Coordinates of C-alpha atoms in Angstrom, one line a residue:
X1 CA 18.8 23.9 30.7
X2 CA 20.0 23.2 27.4
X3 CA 16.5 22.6 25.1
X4 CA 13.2 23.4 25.8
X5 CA 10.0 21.1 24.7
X6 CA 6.7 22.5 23.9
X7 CA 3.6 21.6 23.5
X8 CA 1.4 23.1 20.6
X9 CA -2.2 23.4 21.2
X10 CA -3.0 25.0 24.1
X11 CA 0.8 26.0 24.8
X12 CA 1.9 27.8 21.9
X13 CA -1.3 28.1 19.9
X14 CA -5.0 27.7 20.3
X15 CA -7.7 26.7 17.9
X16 CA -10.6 29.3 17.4
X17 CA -14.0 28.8 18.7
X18 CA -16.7 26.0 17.4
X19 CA -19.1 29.0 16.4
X20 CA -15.9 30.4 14.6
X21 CA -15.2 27.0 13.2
X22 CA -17.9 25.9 12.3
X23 CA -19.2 29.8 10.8
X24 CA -15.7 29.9 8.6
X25 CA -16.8 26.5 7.2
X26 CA -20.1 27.5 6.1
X27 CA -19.1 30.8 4.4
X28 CA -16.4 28.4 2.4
X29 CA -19.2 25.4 0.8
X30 CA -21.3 28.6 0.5
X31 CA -24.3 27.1 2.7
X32 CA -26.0 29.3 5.7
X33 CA -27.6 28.8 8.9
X34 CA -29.9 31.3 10.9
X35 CA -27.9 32.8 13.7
X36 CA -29.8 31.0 16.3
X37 CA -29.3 27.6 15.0
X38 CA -25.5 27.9 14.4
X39 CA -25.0 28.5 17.8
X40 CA -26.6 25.9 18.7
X41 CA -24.9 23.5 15.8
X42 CA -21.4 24.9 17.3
X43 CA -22.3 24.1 20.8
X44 CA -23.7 20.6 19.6
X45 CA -20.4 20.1 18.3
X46 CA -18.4 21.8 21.2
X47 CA -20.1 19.3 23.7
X48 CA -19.4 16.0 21.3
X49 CA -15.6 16.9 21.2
X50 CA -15.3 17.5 17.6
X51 CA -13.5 20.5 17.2
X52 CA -9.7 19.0 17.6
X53 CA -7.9 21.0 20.0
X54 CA -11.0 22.4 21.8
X55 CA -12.9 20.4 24.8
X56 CA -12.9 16.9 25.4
X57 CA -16.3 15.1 24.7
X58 CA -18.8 15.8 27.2
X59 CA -19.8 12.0 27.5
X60 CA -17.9 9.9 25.2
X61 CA -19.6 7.2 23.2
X62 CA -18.7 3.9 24.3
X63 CA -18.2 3.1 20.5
X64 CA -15.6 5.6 20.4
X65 CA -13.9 4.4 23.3
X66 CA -11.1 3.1 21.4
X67 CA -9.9 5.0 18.6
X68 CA -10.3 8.1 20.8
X69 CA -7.6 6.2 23.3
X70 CA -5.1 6.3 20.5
X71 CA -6.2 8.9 17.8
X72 CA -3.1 11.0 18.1
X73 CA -0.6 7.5 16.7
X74 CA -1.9 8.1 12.7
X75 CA -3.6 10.6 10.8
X76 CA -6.4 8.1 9.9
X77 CA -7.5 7.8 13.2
X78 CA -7.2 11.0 14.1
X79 CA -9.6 12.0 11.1
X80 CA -11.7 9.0 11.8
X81 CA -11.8 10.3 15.8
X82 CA -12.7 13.9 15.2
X83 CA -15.4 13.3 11.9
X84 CA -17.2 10.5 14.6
X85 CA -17.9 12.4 17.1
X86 CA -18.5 15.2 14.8
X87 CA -21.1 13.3 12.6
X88 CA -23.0 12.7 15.9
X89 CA -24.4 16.3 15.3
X90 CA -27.1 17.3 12.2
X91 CA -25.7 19.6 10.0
X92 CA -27.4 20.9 6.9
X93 CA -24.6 18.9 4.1
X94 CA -23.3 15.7 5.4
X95 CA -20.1 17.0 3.9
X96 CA -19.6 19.5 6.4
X97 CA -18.1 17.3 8.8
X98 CA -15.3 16.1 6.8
X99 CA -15.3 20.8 6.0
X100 CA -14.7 21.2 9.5
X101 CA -11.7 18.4 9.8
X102 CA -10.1 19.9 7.2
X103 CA -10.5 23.5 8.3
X104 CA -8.9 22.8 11.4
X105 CA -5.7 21.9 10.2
X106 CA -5.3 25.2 8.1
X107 CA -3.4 28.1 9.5
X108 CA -6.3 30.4 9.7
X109 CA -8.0 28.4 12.5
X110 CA -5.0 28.9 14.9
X111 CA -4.0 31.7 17.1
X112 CA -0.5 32.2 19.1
X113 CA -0.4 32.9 22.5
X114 CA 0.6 36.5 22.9
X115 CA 3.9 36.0 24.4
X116 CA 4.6 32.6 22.5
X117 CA 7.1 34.7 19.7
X118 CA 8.8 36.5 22.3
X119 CA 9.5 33.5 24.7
X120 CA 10.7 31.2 21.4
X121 CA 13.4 34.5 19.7
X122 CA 14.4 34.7 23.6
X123 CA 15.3 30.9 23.9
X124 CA 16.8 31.0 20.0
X125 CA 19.2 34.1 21.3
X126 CA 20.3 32.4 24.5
X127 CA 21.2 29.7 22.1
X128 CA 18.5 27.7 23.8
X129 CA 17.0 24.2 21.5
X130 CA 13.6 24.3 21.0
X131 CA 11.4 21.7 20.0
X132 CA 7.5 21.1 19.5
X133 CA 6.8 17.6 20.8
X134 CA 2.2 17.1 19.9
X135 CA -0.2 14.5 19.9
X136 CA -1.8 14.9 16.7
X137 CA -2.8 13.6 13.9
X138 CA -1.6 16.0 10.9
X139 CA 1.6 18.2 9.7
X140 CA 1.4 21.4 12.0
X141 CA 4.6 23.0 10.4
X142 CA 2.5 25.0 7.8
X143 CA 1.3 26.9 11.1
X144 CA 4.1 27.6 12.2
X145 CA 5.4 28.8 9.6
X146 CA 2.6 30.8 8.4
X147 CA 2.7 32.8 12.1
X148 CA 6.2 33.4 11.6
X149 CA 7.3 30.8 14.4
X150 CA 8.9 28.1 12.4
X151 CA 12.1 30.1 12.4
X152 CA 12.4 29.7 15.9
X153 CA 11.9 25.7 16.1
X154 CA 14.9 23.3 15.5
X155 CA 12.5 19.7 15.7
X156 CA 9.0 18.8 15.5
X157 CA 8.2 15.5 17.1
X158 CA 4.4 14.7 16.0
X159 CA 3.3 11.6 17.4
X160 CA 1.3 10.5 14.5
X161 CA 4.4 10.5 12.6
X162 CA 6.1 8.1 14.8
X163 CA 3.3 6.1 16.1
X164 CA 3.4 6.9 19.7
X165 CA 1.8 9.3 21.8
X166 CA 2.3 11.4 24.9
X167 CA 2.6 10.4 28.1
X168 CA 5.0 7.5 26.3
X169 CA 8.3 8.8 27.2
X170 CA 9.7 7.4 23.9
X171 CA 8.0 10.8 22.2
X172 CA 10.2 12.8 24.8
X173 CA 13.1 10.9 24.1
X174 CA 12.5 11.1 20.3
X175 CA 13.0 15.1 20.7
X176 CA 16.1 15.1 23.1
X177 CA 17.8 13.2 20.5
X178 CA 17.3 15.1 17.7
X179 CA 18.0 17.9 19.4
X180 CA 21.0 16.4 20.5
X181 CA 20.3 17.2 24.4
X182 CA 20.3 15.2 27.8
X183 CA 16.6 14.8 28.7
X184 CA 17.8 16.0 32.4
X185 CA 18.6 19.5 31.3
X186 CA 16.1 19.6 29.1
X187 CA 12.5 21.6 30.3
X188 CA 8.7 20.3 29.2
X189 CA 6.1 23.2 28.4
X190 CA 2.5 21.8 28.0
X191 CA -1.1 22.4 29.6
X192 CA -2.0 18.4 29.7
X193 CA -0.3 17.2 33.2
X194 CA -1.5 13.5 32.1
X195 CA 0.4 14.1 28.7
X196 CA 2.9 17.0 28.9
X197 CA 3.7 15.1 32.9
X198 CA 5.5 11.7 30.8
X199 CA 8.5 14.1 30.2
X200 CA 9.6 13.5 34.0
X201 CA 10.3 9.8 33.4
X202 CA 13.3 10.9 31.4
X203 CA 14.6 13.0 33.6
X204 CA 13.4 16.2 32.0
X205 CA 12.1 19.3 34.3
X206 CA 8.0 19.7 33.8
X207 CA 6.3 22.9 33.5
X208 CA 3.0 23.5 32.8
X209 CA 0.6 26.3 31.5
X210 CA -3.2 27.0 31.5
X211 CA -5.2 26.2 28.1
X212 CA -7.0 29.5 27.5
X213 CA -8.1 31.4 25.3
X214 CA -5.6 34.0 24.2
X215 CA -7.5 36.7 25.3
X216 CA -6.9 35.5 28.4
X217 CA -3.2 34.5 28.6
X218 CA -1.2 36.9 27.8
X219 CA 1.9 35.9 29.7
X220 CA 2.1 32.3 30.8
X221 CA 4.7 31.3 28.6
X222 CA 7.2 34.2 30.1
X223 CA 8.1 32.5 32.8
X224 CA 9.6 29.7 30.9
X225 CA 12.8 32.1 30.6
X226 CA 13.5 32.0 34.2
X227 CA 13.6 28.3 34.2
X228 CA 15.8 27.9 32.1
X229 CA 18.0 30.3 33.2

């Protein structure tokens, strides 16, 4: 293997938890909930799908339907996607759902898998390309670079930047280019087999991970080392 493709959210990082979403957000306008009833708001909003990167809706409106099928191809859908389903929920300030969008795009709201740093300076040593290819709808290089990662990644391929999204193998393809790699020696890191799986049509070698919480995955990503070799 010459490059390896990741995924971001729930490969190399993970959002925090609605409650912690949703608590942060609160504690930034200044407004407060009782205990009781922010769990509840969280797990309102856990259940609609709003927190991006967290659980798929429950049961998803039929209204939403369509922008949720292609949220990831521009950042205005994405926002429109993720504030819908989040309005569905009372809060105390309508504002708070547009809070919470933002919120989630900020460093602060991500975590790294534990062995994500180790298993990225490993593949940069071995001389190894690395690239992040996401579905999503905003610029997740500030993360990266504020957890000390972006060091380790030669190409971002974000799919609302180029208007397609995962499974579409033209994401893929987008990446081995730039990275200057044949897709067949090239290996695909996600947790979304539906998604992360489109890699295969070019050629590329699939392997997939759990999405966890970090607490609970310590070492998924180690493996990835062995693959390539």
């Amino acid at each position: 293997m010459t490059a390896v493709l990741f995924d971001f959210s729930g490969t190399l990082f993970r959002i925090e938890s609605a409650e912690s979403w949703l608590r942060a957000v609160l504690q930034e306008t200044g407004l407060a909930l009782p205990e009781g009833e922010l769990a509840e708001a969280a797990r309102a909003l856990e259940e609609a799908g709003a927190l991006p990167g967290g659980a798929a809706p429950v049961a998803l409106p039929e209204e939403f339907a369509g922008v949720w099928a292609v949220r990831d191809e521009s950042a205005a859908l994405h926002r429109a996607a993720y504030t819908g389903l989040s309005r569905r929920v009372a809060l105390p300030d309508p504002a708070l759902h547009d809070a919470l969008y933002d919120r989630h795009m900020t460093p602060a709201a991500w975590s790294p898998y534990p062995d994500a740093a180790q298993v990225l300076r490993t593949l940069r040593e071995r001389g190894i390309g690395v690239g992040v290819v996401s579905n999503i709808g905003w610029d997740l290089r500030p993360v990266f670079r504020e957890h000390g990662l972006d060091e380790f990644v030669d190409a971002y391929v974000l799919s609302y930047e180029h208007g397609v999204q995962k499974p579409d193998p033209r994401l893929f393809s987008v990446a081995c280019a730039e990275l200057d790699v044949d897709p067949r020696r090239v290996l695909m890191v996600g947790d979304s087999r539906p998604a992360d799986g489109g890699a295969a049509a070019l050629g590329c070698r699939v392997h997939f991970v759990d999405h966890l919480p970090v607490t609970q995955r310590p070492d998924a990503l180690l493996p990835v080392l062995d693959l390539v070799g």
